[in-house]
Coordinates of C-alpha atoms in Angstrom, one line a residue:
X1161 CA 0.2 -0.1 0.0
X1162 CA 1.5 3.2 -1.1
X1163 CA 2.5 5.7 1.7
X1164 CA 1.8 9.4 0.9
X1165 CA 3.3 12.6 2.2
X1166 CA 0.7 15.1 3.3
X1167 CA 2.6 19.1 3.2
X1168 CA 0.3 22.3 3.0
X1169 CA 2.4 24.9 0.8
X1170 CA 1.4 28.5 -0.5
X1171 CA 1.1 28.6 -4.2
X1172 CA 1.9 32.0 -6.1
X1173 CA 1.1 32.5 -9.8
X1174 CA 3.0 34.9 -11.3
X1175 CA 1.1 36.8 -13.9
X1176 CA 1.7 39.8 -15.7
X1177 CA 2.1 39.2 -19.7
X1178 CA 3.1 42.4 -21.7
X1179 CA 1.8 43.0 -24.8
X1180 CA 4.6 44.2 -27.5
X1181 CA 4.1 46.7 -30.7
X1182 CA 3.9 44.6 -34.0
X1183 CA 7.3 45.7 -34.7
X1184 CA 9.0 43.4 -32.3
X1185 CA 9.0 39.9 -31.5
X1186 CA 7.6 38.6 -28.5
X1187 CA 7.2 34.8 -26.5
X1188 CA 6.3 32.3 -27.5
X1189 CA 7.1 33.5 -30.9
X1190 CA 10.8 34.5 -30.2
X1191 CA 13.6 31.7 -31.3
X1192 CA 14.1 31.1 -27.6
X1193 CA 12.8 31.1 -24.2
X1194 CA 14.3 32.6 -21.1
X1195 CA 14.3 31.2 -17.8
X1196 CA 15.4 33.4 -15.3
X1197 CA 15.5 31.7 -11.6
X1198 CA 13.2 28.8 -12.8
X1199 CA 10.7 31.5 -13.6
X1200 CA 9.8 31.3 -17.8
X1201 CA 9.6 34.9 -18.8
X1202 CA 6.5 35.3 -21.6
X1203 CA 7.3 39.0 -22.2
X1204 CA 11.0 39.3 -23.8
X1205 CA 11.2 40.6 -26.9
X1206 CA 13.9 40.1 -29.6
X1207 CA 15.5 43.0 -31.7
X1208 CA 18.5 42.6 -33.8
X1209 CA 19.1 38.9 -32.9
X1210 CA 19.4 40.5 -29.3
X1211 CA 16.7 39.4 -26.1
X1212 CA 15.6 42.0 -24.0
X1213 CA 14.1 41.6 -20.8
X1214 CA 11.7 43.7 -18.7
X1215 CA 13.4 45.0 -15.2
X1216 CA 10.7 43.2 -13.2
X1217 CA 11.9 40.0 -14.2
X1218 CA 14.3 40.6 -11.8
X1219 CA 12.3 41.5 -8.7
X1220 CA 13.1 38.4 -7.0
X1221 CA 16.3 40.1 -6.2
X1222 CA 14.4 42.9 -4.7
X1223 CA 16.0 45.5 -7.0
X1224 CA 15.2 49.5 -5.7
X1225 CA 14.0 51.3 -9.0
X1226 CA 14.3 55.0 -8.5
X1227 CA 12.6 56.8 -11.3
X1228 CA 14.0 60.3 -12.5
X1229 CA 11.4 62.6 -13.8
X1230 CA 13.6 65.5 -14.8
X1231 CA 15.5 63.5 -17.5
X1232 CA 13.2 60.1 -17.5
X1233 CA 16.5 58.3 -16.5
X1234 CA 15.3 55.5 -14.7
X1235 CA 18.2 54.4 -11.6
X1236 CA 18.5 50.5 -10.5
X1237 CA 20.1 49.4 -7.0
X1238 CA 20.7 45.7 -6.3
X1239 CA 21.5 45.8 -2.6
X1240 CA 22.7 41.7 -3.3
X1241 CA 25.5 43.0 -5.6
X1242 CA 26.1 46.4 -4.5
X1243 CA 25.7 47.8 -7.8
X1244 CA 24.0 50.9 -9.2
X1245 CA 23.3 51.7 -12.5
X1246 CA 21.4 54.1 -14.4
X1247 CA 19.5 53.8 -18.0
X1248 CA 17.1 56.2 -20.2
X1249 CA 14.6 54.9 -22.8
X1250 CA 15.8 55.0 -26.3
X1251 CA 20.2 55.3 -25.4
X1252 CA 22.5 52.4 -26.2
X1253 CA 24.6 53.5 -22.9
X1254 CA 24.1 52.9 -19.4
X1255 CA 26.0 54.2 -16.3
X1256 CA 27.0 51.5 -14.1
X1257 CA 28.9 52.6 -10.8
X1258 CA 29.1 56.1 -12.7
X1259 CA 30.7 54.5 -15.4
X1260 CA 29.7 54.5 -19.1
X1261 CA 28.9 51.1 -20.5
X1262 CA 27.1 50.5 -24.2
X1263 CA 24.4 48.1 -24.6
X1264 CA 23.8 46.2 -27.7
X1265 CA 20.8 47.7 -28.2
X1266 CA 18.8 50.5 -26.8
X1267 CA 16.9 50.5 -23.5
X1268 CA 13.5 50.4 -24.8
X1269 CA 10.0 51.3 -22.9
X1270 CA 6.8 50.3 -24.2
X1271 CA 3.5 51.4 -24.2
X1272 CA 2.6 50.2 -21.0
X1273 CA 5.2 51.9 -19.4
X1274 CA 7.6 48.7 -18.8
X1275 CA 11.3 48.9 -19.2
X1276 CA 13.1 46.5 -20.9
X1277 CA 17.1 46.1 -21.1
X1278 CA 19.7 43.2 -23.0
X1279 CA 19.9 40.4 -21.4
X1280 CA 23.4 40.5 -21.5
X1281 CA 23.9 43.7 -20.1
X1282 CA 22.1 42.8 -16.8
X1283 CA 23.4 39.1 -16.4
X1284 CA 26.8 40.8 -16.9
X1285 CA 26.3 43.4 -14.3
X1286 CA 24.0 41.6 -12.0
X1287 CA 26.5 38.7 -11.8
X1288 CA 24.2 36.4 -13.3
X1289 CA 25.0 32.9 -15.1
X1290 CA 23.8 32.2 -18.2
X1291 CA 23.8 29.1 -20.0
X1292 CA 22.0 28.8 -23.5
X1293 CA 21.0 25.3 -24.8
X1294 CA 20.5 25.6 -28.9
X1295 CA 19.2 22.3 -28.7
X1296 CA 16.4 23.1 -26.9
X1297 CA 15.9 26.8 -27.9
X1298 CA 16.1 27.5 -24.2
X1299 CA 18.2 30.5 -22.2
X1300 CA 18.8 29.6 -18.7
X1301 CA 19.6 32.5 -16.1
X1302 CA 20.6 32.5 -12.3
X1303 CA 20.6 35.3 -10.5
X1304 CA 22.8 35.4 -7.2
X1305 CA 19.8 34.0 -5.5
X1306 CA 19.0 31.7 -8.0
X1307 CA 22.7 30.0 -8.0
X1308 CA 22.6 29.6 -4.2
X1309 CA 19.4 28.2 -4.6
X1310 CA 19.9 25.7 -7.3
X1311 CA 23.1 24.4 -5.5
X1312 CA 21.2 23.6 -2.5
X1313 CA 18.6 22.2 -4.4
X1314 CA 21.0 19.4 -6.1
X1315 CA 23.3 18.9 -3.4
X1316 CA 21.5 19.6 -0.1
X1317 CA 19.6 16.9 2.2
X1318 CA 16.6 15.9 1.2
X1319 CA 14.6 17.7 3.4
X1320 CA 15.9 20.8 2.2
X1321 CA 16.1 19.9 -1.4
X1322 CA 12.6 18.9 -1.5
X1323 CA 11.3 22.4 0.1
X1324 CA 12.9 24.5 -2.5
X1325 CA 11.5 21.9 -5.4
X1326 CA 8.2 23.2 -3.5
X1327 CA 9.3 27.0 -3.8
X1328 CA 10.4 26.5 -7.9
X1329 CA 8.2 28.4 -10.5
X1330 CA 5.7 25.7 -12.3
X1331 CA 5.9 26.4 -16.0
X1332 CA 3.8 24.8 -18.5
X1333 CA 6.7 25.2 -21.4
X1334 CA 6.1 22.8 -24.0
X1335 CA 2.8 21.1 -22.0
X1336 CA 0.1 20.2 -24.3
X1337 CA -2.1 23.3 -25.4
X1338 CA 0.8 25.8 -24.8
X1339 CA 2.5 27.9 -22.4
X1340 CA 0.0 29.2 -19.9
X1341 CA -1.9 27.0 -17.4
X1342 CA -4.2 24.7 -18.8
X1343 CA -8.4 25.3 -18.3
X1344 CA -8.9 22.8 -16.6
X1345 CA -9.7 23.8 -12.9
X1346 CA -10.3 21.8 -9.4
X1347 CA -13.9 20.9 -9.3
X1348 CA -13.6 20.0 -5.8
X1349 CA -13.6 21.4 -2.2
X1350 CA -11.4 22.0 0.7
X1351 CA -8.5 24.1 1.4
X1352 CA -5.6 21.7 1.8
X1353 CA -2.7 20.8 -0.7
X1354 CA -1.5 17.7 -0.9
X1355 CA 2.0 16.6 -2.2
X1356 CA 3.5 13.2 -3.1
X1357 CA 7.2 13.0 -3.7
X1358 CA 8.4 8.9 -4.6
X1359 CA 10.7 7.5 -1.6
X1360 CA 13.9 8.6 -1.2
X1361 CA 13.2 11.5 -4.2
X1362 CA 12.7 15.7 -4.5
X1363 CA 13.0 16.1 -8.0
X1364 CA 9.6 15.0 -9.2
X1365 CA 6.5 15.2 -7.7
X1366 CA 2.4 14.8 -7.5
X1367 CA 0.4 17.5 -6.0
X1368 CA -3.1 17.0 -5.1
X1369 CA -5.8 19.9 -4.9
X1370 CA -9.8 20.0 -4.4
X1371 CA -9.6 17.0 -6.4
X1372 CA -6.9 17.9 -9.2
X1373 CA -3.7 16.0 -9.7
X1374 CA -0.5 17.9 -11.5
X1375 CA 2.7 15.8 -11.9
X1376 CA 5.8 18.0 -12.0
X1377 CA 9.2 16.9 -13.1
X1378 CA 12.4 19.0 -12.2
X1379 CA 15.1 18.7 -14.9
X1380 CA 19.5 19.0 -14.3
X1381 CA 18.6 23.2 -14.7
X1382 CA 16.4 23.2 -12.1
X1383 CA 13.0 23.5 -14.4
X1384 CA 9.7 22.7 -12.9
X1385 CA 8.0 21.3 -16.0
X1386 CA 4.3 19.7 -15.5
X1387 CA 3.9 17.2 -16.9
X1388 CA 0.4 16.0 -16.4
X1389 CA -2.8 17.4 -15.3
X1390 CA -5.6 15.0 -14.2
X1391 CA -9.7 15.9 -12.1
X1392 CA -9.8 12.9 -10.2
X1393 CA -13.6 14.2 -10.0
X1394 CA -14.7 14.0 -13.5
X1395 CA -14.1 11.8 -16.1
X1396 CA -12.0 12.1 -19.4
X1397 CA -10.2 15.4 -18.0
X1398 CA -7.1 14.9 -18.4
X1399 CA -3.6 16.3 -20.5
X1400 CA -0.3 15.3 -20.6
X1401 CA 1.0 11.8 -20.1
X1402 CA 0.4 9.9 -16.6
X1403 CA 3.7 9.0 -14.6
X1404 CA 4.1 5.4 -13.6
X1405 CA 3.0 4.3 -10.2
X1406 CA 5.7 5.3 -7.2
X1407 CA 5.6 3.8 -3.6
X1408 CA 5.3 7.6 -2.1
X1409 CA 7.2 8.9 1.1
X1410 CA 5.6 10.7 4.1
X1411 CA 7.2 14.2 4.2
X1412 CA 5.8 16.7 6.6
X1413 CA 7.1 20.5 6.8
X1414 CA 8.0 19.5 10.9
X1415 CA 10.4 16.6 10.0
X1416 CA 13.8 16.4 8.6
X1417 CA 13.5 12.4 7.9
X1418 CA 11.1 10.6 6.2
X1419 CA 8.6 9.3 8.4
X1420 CA 6.4 6.3 8.3
X1421 CA 2.6 6.0 9.3
X1422 CA 2.0 3.1 11.7
X1423 CA -0.1 0.8 10.2
X1424 CA 0.3 1.5 6.6

């Protein structure tokens, strides 16, 4: 008989896809897909084969934004790396700690007021790692915080790795039906989220919420891909490929070791 573990966690959905003018290419029609600390960036733009990302994509690093109305300059301070830079819409340069740096392509502000900068610039001056995988058309970006969490995810204890795995943003990249969350909605009742890990593993799990099952696999890059979604309360409401049955371990956020339930 399977041993199921239960863990109640909070779910956060990051939304806010930006509409870009017709003169620019935007995901998912871009040649590449960018992931920053595991989060799929759906509103990047491509200009002359350069990737531009919105400044808010780095919000997890707690960047402090200051907008100077006098000359339309945006000043950015990264408290993690203690670096400061200033950019201006339409200019192909930036001031980094007081020194002028040339950009691959000009800074852009779209019609909704969101600012875009070249990914190469931000990665270099924010000490982020960038890895391009041409066969998969993916760009993997890890900030200082992201690098630390990725290392712990892959090398930490089972308890720590599972905790970090559950905190990764889930992505539907490559999932049947497109890049967005599928239209299947939970049809049951209740408020608890149940999570089932294979015994001794941390990089794949099944979540159950109000009768909706979601199977997630985390790859070698630390990306959490949704592979299967099924409503157990309705017939024929299923997307993706169901995982093979596995013996689930019992896990709780209060315990650092796997715990068996007596009689199970």
